[in-house]
Coordinates of C-alpha atoms in Angstrom, one line a residue:
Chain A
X120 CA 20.2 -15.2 -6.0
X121 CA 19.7 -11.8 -8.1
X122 CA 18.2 -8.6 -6.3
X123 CA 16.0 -7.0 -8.1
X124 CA 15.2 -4.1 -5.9
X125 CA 16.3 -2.3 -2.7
X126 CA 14.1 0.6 -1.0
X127 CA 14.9 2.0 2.1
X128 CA 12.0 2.4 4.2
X129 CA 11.3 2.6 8.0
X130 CA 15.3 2.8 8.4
X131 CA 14.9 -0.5 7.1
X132 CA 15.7 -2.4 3.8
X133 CA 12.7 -3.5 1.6
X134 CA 14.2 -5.8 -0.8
X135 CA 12.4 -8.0 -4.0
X136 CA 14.7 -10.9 -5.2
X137 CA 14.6 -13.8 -7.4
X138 CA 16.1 -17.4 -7.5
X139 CA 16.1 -20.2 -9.3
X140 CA 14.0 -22.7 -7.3
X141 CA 14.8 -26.2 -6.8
X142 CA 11.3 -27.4 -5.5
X143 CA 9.3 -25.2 -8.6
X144 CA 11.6 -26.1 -11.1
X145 CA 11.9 -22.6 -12.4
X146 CA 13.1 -18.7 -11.2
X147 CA 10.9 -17.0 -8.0
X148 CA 10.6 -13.5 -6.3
X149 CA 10.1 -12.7 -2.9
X150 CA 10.1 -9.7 -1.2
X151 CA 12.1 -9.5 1.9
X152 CA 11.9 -6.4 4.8
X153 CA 14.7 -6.1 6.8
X154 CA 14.3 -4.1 9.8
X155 CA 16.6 -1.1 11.1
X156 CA 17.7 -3.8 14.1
X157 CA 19.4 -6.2 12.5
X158 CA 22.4 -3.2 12.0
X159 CA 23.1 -4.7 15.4
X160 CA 21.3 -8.1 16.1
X161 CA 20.1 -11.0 14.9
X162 CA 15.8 -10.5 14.3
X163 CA 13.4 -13.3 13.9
X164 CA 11.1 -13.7 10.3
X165 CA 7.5 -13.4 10.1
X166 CA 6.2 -15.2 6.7
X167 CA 3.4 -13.3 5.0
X168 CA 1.8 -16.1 2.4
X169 CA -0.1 -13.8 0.0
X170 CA -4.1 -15.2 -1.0
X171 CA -5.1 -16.0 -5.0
X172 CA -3.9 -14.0 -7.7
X173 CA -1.3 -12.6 -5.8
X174 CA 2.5 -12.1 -6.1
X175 CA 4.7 -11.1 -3.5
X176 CA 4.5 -7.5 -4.7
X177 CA 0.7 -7.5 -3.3
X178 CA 0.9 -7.7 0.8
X179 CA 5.0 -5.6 0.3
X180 CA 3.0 -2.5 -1.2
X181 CA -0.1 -2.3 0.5
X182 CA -0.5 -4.1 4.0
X183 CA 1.4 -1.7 5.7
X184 CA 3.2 -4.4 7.4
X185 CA 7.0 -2.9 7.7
X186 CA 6.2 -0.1 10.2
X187 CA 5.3 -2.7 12.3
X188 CA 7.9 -5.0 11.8
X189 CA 10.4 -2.1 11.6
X190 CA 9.3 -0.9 15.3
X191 CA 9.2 -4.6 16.6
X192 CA 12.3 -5.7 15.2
X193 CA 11.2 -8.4 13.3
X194 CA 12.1 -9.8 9.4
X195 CA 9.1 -10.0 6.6
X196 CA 9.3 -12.5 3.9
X197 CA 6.7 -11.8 1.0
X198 CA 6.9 -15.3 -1.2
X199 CA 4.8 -15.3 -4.2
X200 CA 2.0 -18.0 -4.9
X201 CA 2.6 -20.5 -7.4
X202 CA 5.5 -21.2 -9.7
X203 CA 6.2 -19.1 -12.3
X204 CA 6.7 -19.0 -16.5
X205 CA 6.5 -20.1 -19.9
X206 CA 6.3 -23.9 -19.2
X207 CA 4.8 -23.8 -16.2
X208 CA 0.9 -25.6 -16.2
X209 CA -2.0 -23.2 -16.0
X210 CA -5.7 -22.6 -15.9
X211 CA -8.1 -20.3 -17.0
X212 CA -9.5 -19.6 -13.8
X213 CA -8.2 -17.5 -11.1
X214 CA -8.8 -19.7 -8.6
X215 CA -6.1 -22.9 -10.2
X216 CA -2.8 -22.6 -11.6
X217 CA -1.0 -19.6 -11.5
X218 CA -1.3 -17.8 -8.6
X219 CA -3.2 -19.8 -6.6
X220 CA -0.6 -22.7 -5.5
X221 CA -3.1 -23.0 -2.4
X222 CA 0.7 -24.2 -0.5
X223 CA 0.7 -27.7 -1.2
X224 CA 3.0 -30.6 -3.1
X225 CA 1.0 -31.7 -6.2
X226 CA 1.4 -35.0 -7.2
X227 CA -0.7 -35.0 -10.4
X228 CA -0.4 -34.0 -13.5
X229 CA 0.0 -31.7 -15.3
X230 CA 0.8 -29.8 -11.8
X231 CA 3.3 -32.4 -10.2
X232 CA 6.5 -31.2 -12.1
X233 CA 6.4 -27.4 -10.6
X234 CA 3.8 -26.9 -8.0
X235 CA 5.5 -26.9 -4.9
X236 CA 4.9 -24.7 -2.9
X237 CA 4.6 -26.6 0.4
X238 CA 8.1 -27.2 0.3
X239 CA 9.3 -24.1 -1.2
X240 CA 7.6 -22.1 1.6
X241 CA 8.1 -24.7 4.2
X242 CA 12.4 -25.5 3.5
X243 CA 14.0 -24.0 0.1
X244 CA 13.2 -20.3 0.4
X245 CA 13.7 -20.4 4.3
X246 CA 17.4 -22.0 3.9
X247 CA 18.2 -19.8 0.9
X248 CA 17.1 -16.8 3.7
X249 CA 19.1 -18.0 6.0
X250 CA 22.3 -18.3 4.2
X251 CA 22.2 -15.6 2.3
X252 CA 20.8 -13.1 5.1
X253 CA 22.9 -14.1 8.0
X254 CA 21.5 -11.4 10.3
X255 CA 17.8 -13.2 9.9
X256 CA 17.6 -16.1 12.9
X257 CA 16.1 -18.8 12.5
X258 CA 12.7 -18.2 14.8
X259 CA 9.9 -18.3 12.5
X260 CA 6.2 -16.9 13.0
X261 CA 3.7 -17.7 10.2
X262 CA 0.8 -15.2 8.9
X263 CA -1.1 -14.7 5.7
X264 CA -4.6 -13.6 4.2
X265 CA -7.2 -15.6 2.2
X266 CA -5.5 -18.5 0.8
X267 CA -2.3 -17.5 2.4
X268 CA -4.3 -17.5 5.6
X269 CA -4.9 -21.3 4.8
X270 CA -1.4 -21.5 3.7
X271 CA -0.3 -20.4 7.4
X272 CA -2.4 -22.2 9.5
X273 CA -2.0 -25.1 7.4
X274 CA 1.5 -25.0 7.6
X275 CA 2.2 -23.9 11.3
X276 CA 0.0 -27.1 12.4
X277 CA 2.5 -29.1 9.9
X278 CA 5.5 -28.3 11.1
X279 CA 5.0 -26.7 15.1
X280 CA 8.4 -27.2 15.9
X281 CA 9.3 -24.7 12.9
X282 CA 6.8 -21.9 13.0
X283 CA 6.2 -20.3 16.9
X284 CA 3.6 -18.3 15.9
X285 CA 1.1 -18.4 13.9
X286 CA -1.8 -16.2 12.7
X287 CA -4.4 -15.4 9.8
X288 CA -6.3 -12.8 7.9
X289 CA -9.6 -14.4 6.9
X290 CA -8.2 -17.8 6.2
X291 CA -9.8 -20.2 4.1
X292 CA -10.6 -22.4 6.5
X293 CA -11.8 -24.9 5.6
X294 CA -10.8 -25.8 1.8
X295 CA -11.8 -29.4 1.8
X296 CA -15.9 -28.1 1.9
X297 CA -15.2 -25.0 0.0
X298 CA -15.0 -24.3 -3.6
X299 CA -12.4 -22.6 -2.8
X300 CA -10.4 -26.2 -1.9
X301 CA -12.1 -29.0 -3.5
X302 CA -11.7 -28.2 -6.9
X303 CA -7.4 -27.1 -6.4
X304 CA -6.9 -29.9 -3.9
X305 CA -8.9 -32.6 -6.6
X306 CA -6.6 -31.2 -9.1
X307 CA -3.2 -30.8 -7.0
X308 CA -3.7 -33.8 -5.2
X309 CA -5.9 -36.3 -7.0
X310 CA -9.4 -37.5 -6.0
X311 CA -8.7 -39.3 -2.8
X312 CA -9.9 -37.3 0.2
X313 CA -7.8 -38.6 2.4
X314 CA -4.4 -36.9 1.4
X315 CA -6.6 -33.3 1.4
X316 CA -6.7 -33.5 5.1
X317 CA -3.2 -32.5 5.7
X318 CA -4.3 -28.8 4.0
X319 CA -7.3 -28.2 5.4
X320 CA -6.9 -26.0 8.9
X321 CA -10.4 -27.0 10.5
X322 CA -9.3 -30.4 10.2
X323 CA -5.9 -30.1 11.2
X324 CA -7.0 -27.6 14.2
X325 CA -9.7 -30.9 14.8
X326 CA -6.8 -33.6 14.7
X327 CA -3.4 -31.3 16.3
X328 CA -3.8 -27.8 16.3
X329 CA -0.7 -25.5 17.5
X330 CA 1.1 -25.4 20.6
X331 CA 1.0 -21.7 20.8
X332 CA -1.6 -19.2 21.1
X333 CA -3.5 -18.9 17.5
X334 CA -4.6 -15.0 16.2
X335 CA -7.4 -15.0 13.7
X336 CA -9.2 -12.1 12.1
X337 CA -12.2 -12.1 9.9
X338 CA -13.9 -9.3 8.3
X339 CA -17.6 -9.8 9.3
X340 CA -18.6 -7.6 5.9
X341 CA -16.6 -10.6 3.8
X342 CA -17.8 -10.8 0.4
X343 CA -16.4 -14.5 0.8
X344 CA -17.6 -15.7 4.0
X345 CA -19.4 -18.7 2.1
X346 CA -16.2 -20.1 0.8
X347 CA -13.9 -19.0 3.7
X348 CA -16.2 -20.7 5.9
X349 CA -14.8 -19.1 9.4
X350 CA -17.5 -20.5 11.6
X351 CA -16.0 -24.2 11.0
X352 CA -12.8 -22.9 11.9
X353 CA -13.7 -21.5 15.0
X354 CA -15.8 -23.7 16.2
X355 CA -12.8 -26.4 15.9
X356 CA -10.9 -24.1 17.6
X357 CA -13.1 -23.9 20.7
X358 CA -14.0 -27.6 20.6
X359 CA -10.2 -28.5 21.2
X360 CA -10.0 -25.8 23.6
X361 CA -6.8 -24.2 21.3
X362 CA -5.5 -21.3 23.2
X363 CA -6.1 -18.8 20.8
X364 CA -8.2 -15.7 19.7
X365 CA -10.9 -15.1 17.0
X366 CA -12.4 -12.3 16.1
X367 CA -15.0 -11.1 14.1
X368 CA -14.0 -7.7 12.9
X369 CA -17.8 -6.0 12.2
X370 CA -17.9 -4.1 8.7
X371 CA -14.9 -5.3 7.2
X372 CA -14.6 -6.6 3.7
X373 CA -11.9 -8.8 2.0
X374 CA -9.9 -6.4 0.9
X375 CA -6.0 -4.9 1.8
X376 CA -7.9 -2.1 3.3
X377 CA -9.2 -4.8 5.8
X378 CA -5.4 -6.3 6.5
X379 CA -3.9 -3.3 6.8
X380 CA -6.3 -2.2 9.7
X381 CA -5.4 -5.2 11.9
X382 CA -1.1 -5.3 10.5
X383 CA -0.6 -3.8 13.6
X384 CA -1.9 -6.4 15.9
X385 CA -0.4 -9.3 14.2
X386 CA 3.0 -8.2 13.3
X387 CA 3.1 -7.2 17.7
X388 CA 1.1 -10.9 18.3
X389 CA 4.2 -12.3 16.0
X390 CA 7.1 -10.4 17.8
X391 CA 6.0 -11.1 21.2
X392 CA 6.0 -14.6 20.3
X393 CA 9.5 -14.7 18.4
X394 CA 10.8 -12.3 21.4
X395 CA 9.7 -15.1 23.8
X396 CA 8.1 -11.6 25.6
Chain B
X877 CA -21.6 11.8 -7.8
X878 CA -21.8 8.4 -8.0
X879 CA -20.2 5.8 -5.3
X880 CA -17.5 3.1 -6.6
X881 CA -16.3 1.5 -3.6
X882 CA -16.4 2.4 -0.2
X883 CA -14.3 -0.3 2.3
X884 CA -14.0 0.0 5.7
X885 CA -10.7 0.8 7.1
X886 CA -9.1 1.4 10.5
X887 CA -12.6 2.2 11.8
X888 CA -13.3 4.7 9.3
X889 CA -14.0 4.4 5.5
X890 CA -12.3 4.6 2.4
X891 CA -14.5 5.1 -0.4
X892 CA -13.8 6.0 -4.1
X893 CA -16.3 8.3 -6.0
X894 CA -16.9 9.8 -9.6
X895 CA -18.2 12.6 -10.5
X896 CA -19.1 14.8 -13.5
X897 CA -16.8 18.2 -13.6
X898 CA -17.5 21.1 -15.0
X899 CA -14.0 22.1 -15.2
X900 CA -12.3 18.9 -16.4
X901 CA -15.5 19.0 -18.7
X902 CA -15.7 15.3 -18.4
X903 CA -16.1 12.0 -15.2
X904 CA -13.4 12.6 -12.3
X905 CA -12.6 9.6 -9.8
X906 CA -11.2 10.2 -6.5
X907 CA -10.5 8.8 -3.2
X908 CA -11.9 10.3 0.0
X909 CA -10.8 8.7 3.5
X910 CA -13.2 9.4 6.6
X911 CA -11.9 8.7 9.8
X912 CA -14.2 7.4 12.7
X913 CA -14.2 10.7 14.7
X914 CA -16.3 11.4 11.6
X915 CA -19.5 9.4 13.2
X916 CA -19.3 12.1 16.0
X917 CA -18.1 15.4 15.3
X918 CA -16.9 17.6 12.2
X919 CA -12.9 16.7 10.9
X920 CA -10.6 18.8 8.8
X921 CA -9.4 17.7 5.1
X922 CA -6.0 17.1 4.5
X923 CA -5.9 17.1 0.5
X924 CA -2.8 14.2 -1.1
X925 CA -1.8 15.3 -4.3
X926 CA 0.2 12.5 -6.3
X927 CA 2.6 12.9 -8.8
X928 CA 3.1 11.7 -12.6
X929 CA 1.5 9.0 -14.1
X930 CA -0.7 8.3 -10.8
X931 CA -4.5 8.1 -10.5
X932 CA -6.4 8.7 -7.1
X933 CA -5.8 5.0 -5.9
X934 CA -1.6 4.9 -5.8
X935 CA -1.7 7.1 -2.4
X936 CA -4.5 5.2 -1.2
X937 CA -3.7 1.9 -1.4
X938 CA 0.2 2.3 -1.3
X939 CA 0.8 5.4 1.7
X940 CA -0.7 3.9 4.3
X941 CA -2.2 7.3 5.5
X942 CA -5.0 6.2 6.5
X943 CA -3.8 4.6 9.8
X944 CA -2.6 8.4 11.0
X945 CA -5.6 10.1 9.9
X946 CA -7.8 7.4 11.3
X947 CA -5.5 8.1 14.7
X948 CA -5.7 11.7 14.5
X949 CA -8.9 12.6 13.1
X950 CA -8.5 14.1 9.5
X951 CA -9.8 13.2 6.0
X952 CA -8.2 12.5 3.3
X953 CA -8.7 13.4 -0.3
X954 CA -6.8 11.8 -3.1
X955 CA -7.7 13.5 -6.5
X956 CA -6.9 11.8 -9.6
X957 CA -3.6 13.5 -11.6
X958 CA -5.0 15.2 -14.6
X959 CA -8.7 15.4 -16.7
X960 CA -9.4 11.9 -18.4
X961 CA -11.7 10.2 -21.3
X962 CA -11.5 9.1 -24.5
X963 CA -12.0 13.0 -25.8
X964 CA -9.2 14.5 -23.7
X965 CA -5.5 15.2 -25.3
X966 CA -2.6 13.2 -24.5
X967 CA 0.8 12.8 -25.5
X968 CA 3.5 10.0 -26.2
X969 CA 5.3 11.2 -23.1
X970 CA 5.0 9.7 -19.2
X971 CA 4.9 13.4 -18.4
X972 CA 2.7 15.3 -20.6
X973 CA -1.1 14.9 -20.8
X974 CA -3.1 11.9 -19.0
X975 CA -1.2 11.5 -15.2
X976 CA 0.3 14.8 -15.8
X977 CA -1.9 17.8 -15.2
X978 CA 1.1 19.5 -13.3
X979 CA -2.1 21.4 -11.2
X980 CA -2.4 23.7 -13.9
X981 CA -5.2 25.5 -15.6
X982 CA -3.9 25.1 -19.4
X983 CA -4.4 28.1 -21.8
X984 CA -3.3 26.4 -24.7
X985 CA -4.6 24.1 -27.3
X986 CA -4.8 21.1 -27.3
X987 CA -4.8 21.5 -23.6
X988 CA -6.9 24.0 -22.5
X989 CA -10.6 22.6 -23.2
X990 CA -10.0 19.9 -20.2
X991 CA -6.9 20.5 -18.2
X992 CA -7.6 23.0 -15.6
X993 CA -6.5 21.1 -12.6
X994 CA -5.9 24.2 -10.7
X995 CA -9.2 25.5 -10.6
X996 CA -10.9 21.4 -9.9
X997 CA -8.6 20.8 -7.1
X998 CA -8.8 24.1 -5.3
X999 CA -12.4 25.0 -6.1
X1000 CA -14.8 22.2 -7.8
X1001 CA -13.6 19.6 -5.9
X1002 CA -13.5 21.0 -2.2
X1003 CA -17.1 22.3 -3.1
X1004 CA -18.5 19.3 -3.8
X1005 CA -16.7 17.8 -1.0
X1006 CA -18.2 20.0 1.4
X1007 CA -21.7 19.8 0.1
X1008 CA -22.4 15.5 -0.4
X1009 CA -20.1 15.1 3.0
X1010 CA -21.6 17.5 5.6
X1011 CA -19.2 16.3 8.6
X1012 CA -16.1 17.5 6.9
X1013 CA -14.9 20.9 8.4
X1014 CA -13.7 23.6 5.7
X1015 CA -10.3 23.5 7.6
X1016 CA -7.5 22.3 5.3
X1017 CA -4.3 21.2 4.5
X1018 CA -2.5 20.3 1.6
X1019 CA 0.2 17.7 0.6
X1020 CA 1.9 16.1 -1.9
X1021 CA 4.6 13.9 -3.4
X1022 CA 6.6 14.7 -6.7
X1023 CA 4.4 16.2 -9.2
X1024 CA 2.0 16.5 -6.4
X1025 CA 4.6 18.1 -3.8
X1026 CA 5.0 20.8 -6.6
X1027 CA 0.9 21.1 -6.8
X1028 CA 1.0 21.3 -3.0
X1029 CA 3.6 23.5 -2.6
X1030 CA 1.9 26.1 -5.4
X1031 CA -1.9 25.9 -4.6
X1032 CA -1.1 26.6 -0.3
X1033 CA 0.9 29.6 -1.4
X1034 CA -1.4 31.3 -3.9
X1035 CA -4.1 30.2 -1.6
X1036 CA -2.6 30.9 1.6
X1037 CA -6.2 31.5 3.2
X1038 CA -7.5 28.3 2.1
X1039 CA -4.7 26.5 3.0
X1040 CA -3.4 26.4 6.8
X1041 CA -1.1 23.7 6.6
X1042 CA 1.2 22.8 3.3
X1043 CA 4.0 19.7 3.4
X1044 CA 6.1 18.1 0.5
X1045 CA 7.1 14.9 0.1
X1046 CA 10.0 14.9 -2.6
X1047 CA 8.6 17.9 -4.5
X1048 CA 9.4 19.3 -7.8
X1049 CA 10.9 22.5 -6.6
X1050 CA 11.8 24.6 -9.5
X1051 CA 9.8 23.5 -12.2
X1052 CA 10.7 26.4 -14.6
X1053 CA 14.4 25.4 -14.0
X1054 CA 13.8 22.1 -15.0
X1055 CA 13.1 19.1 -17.4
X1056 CA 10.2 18.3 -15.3
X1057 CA 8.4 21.8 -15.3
X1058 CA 9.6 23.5 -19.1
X1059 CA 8.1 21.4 -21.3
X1060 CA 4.4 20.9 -19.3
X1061 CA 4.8 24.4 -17.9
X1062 CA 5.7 26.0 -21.9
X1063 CA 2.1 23.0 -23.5
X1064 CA 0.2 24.2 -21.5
X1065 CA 1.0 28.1 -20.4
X1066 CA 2.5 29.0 -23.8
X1067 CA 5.9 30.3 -24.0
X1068 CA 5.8 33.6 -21.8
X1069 CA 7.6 32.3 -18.5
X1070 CA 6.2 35.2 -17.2
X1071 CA 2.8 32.7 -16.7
X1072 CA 5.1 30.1 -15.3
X1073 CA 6.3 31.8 -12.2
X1074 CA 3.0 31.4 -10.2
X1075 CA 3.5 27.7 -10.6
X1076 CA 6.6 27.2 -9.3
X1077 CA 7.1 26.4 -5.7
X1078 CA 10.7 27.9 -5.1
X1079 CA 10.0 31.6 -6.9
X1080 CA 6.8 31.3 -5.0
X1081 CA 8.8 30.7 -2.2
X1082 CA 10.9 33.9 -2.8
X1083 CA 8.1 36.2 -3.4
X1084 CA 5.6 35.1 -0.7
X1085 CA 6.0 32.3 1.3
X1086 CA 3.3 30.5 3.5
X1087 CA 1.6 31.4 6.8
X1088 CA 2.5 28.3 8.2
X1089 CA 5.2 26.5 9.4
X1090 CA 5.8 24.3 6.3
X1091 CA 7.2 20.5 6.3
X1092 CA 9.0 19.1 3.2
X1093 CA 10.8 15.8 3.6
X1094 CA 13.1 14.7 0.3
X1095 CA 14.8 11.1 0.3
X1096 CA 18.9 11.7 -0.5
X1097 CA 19.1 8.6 -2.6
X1098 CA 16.0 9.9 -4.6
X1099 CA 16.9 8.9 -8.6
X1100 CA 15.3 12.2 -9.6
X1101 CA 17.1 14.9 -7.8
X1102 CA 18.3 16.6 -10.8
X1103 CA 15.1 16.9 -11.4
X1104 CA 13.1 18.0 -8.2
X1105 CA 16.0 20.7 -7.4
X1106 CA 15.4 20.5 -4.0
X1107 CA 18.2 22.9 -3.2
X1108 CA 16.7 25.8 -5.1
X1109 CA 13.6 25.5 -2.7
X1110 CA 15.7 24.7 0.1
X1111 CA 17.7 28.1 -0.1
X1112 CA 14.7 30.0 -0.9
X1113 CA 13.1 29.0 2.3
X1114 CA 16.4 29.7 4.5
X1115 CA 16.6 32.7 2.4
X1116 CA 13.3 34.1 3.0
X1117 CA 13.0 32.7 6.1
X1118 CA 10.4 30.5 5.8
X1119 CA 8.9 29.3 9.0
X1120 CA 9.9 25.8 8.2
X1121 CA 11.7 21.9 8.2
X1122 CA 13.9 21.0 5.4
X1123 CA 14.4 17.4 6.2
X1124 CA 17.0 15.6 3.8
X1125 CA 16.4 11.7 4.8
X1126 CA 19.5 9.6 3.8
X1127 CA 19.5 6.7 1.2
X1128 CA 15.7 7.5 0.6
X1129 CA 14.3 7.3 -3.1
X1130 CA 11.4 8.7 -4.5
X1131 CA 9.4 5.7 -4.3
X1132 CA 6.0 5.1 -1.8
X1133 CA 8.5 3.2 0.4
X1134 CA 10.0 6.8 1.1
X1135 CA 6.9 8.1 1.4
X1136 CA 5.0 5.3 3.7
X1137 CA 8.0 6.1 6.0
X1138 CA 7.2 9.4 6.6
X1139 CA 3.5 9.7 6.4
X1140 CA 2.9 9.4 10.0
X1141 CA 5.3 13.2 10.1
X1142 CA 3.0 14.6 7.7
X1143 CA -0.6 13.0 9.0
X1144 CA 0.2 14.6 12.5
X1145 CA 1.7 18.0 11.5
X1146 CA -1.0 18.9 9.5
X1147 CA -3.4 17.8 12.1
X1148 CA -1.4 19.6 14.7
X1149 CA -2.4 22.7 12.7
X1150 CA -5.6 21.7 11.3
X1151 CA -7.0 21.2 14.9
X1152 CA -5.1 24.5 16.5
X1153 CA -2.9 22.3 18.7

């Protein structure tokens, strides 16, 4: 592991490193905050998974995320979104390829060889963390915007005994009735339906949901709403009475400006959680 | 003036305008925050000057201000750096032309037809300001970081009237004693350092002072402190004595990370003094 950067801020340690990845076949950066408390303890990691066209530079610079974490005493990881370089398989569009891993294991070609970021996300980064950073513990809460917001839900539901918490920032919720689903899981995971249903969070939520309470926030001004498709989502939620909240933030778009409004709330959702408060 | 953007944002709104100005001679971008006290009752402006090679959006997507000013019931203004357009002068140089105004008005060719950032940020700009947004007090207050610290720092003290509250975050303190100061100071004053003086924060400092208690914070790890000289102003504020805070922050750089950390400081002090408290 090489680090690329270290910035004090909040009395804490924002960091930006890279690795060569087992699971991508090829180097990665994350960011990585590292709150003023673990001088002296041991603090709990909250995963932010980043939405398309994003690195992990995006959330680190603008979401205003390490106050919170710095006061609450919790770790931030910032992964990035898709493999990386040169002979890595891409796409024109924004929305496949490069920077829009959408957080799952391809099996077809020509995406197979390097996109995976289920398991990246889900067990290489977070044992590289934990050996490398042996002041972060191994209690895990889950967050992310957009397609990172499908990445956490989708994820969480996966693995329950891994993640505590969970949340999302206008999630894509529902990615196997989207456009912003069929066409990446048709590509990353071939034509059969079936195997889509394990990355799809209304459908998971449907089938499992999460054993702890779920936080979901939605800008109701969303110039996406039709792809992000939060009303499936939520109504899931209710129908398998998942203890949880949604809400329906009036006048907010999709942008950072809309995360970093509600950081606040989810990094304190997340550390009550980890805290076991 | 013509609207870009406008997002909504901690129950306020961030919006980005342009407009045609007479002194730039040429289209001006920047960013205004309104907080949500705004719906209700007149706020004071708290101007953010950014430093070299910025436009009006790094402070506004990367300070996370808007969460204090939202909290305490200011404005924010985040002007862009320097005149642009395809008929402006530039130079080679990070720190000479485009992203570098320096808050000057230039007398010089090739400088002087555009660059006359003085008079746009202390006069056009608040005008307008004033007239299209009829719920912003005439109360302000004036901050800064680098290149903006030092435009901070020199517009509250030759407009000690117009300014009631001044704070710096890593300023360039002595710009005629220094790489970051000569050369701009000597393209676009001329050679006579007699014309630099009254752009210089520390012999500013020694000859006049502010009104106000005044709030610099500079990060002690900060790569440029050769640079920014923040000892010069430092002992010209004990020396005069400057109703003041000199706060040194260890293993700080000069990056947003420093200033994000902060932010909350300089949101509140100047509100403290915009609103009389």
């Amino acid at each position: 592991m090489e680090m690329l950067s270290e910035n004090k801020c909040f009395d804490g340690v924002q960091g930006v490193y890279s690795h060569r990845s087992e699971s991508c076949k090829g180097d990665m950066t994350f960011g990585l905050f590292v709150p003023p408390q673990a001088k002296l303890q041991e603090v709990p990691v909250l995963w932010y998974l980043s939405g398309l066209t994003c690195t992990h530079e995006n959330a680190m610079t603008k979401a205003g995320a390490q106050r919170w974490a710095a006061e609450n005493g919790i770790a931030l990881v910032f992964p990035d979104t898709s493999p990386r370089g040169d002979d890595v398989a891409d796409d024109d569009a924004y929305d496949l390829g490069k920077g829009a891993g959408f957080y799952v294991n391809a099996t077809q070609d020509p995406w197979a060889p390097h996109y995976k970021m289920f398991d990246y996300i889900a067990e290489e980064l977070p044992a590289l963390l934990f050996k490398e950073f042996p002041l972060l513990e191994e209690a895990q809460g889950i967050t992310g915007h957009s397609m990172g917001g499908h990445g956490a839900l989708t994820l969480a539901m996966a693995r329950p005994d891994q993640y505590t918490s969970v949340s999302a920032f206008a999630p894509i919720a529902n990615p196997t009735a989207s456009d912003w689903g069929r066409k990446q899981l048709s590509a990353y995971l071939g034509d059969d339906e079936a195997a889509w249903a394990a990355h799809d969070a209304t459908l998971m939520m449907r089938e499992t949901g999460h054993p702890s309470h779920v936080l979901i926030d939605q800008g109701g001004a969303d110039n996406f709403l039709d792809l992000l498709k939060p009303e499936a989502l939520s109504e899931a939620m209710a129908a398998r009475r998942q203890s949880g909240t949604f809400r329906m933030q009036a006048g907010y778009d999709h942008s950072y400006f809309f995360v970093s409004t509600f950081m606040e709330d989810h990094v304190a959702f997340h550390a009550d959680a980890l805290y076991g408060v």
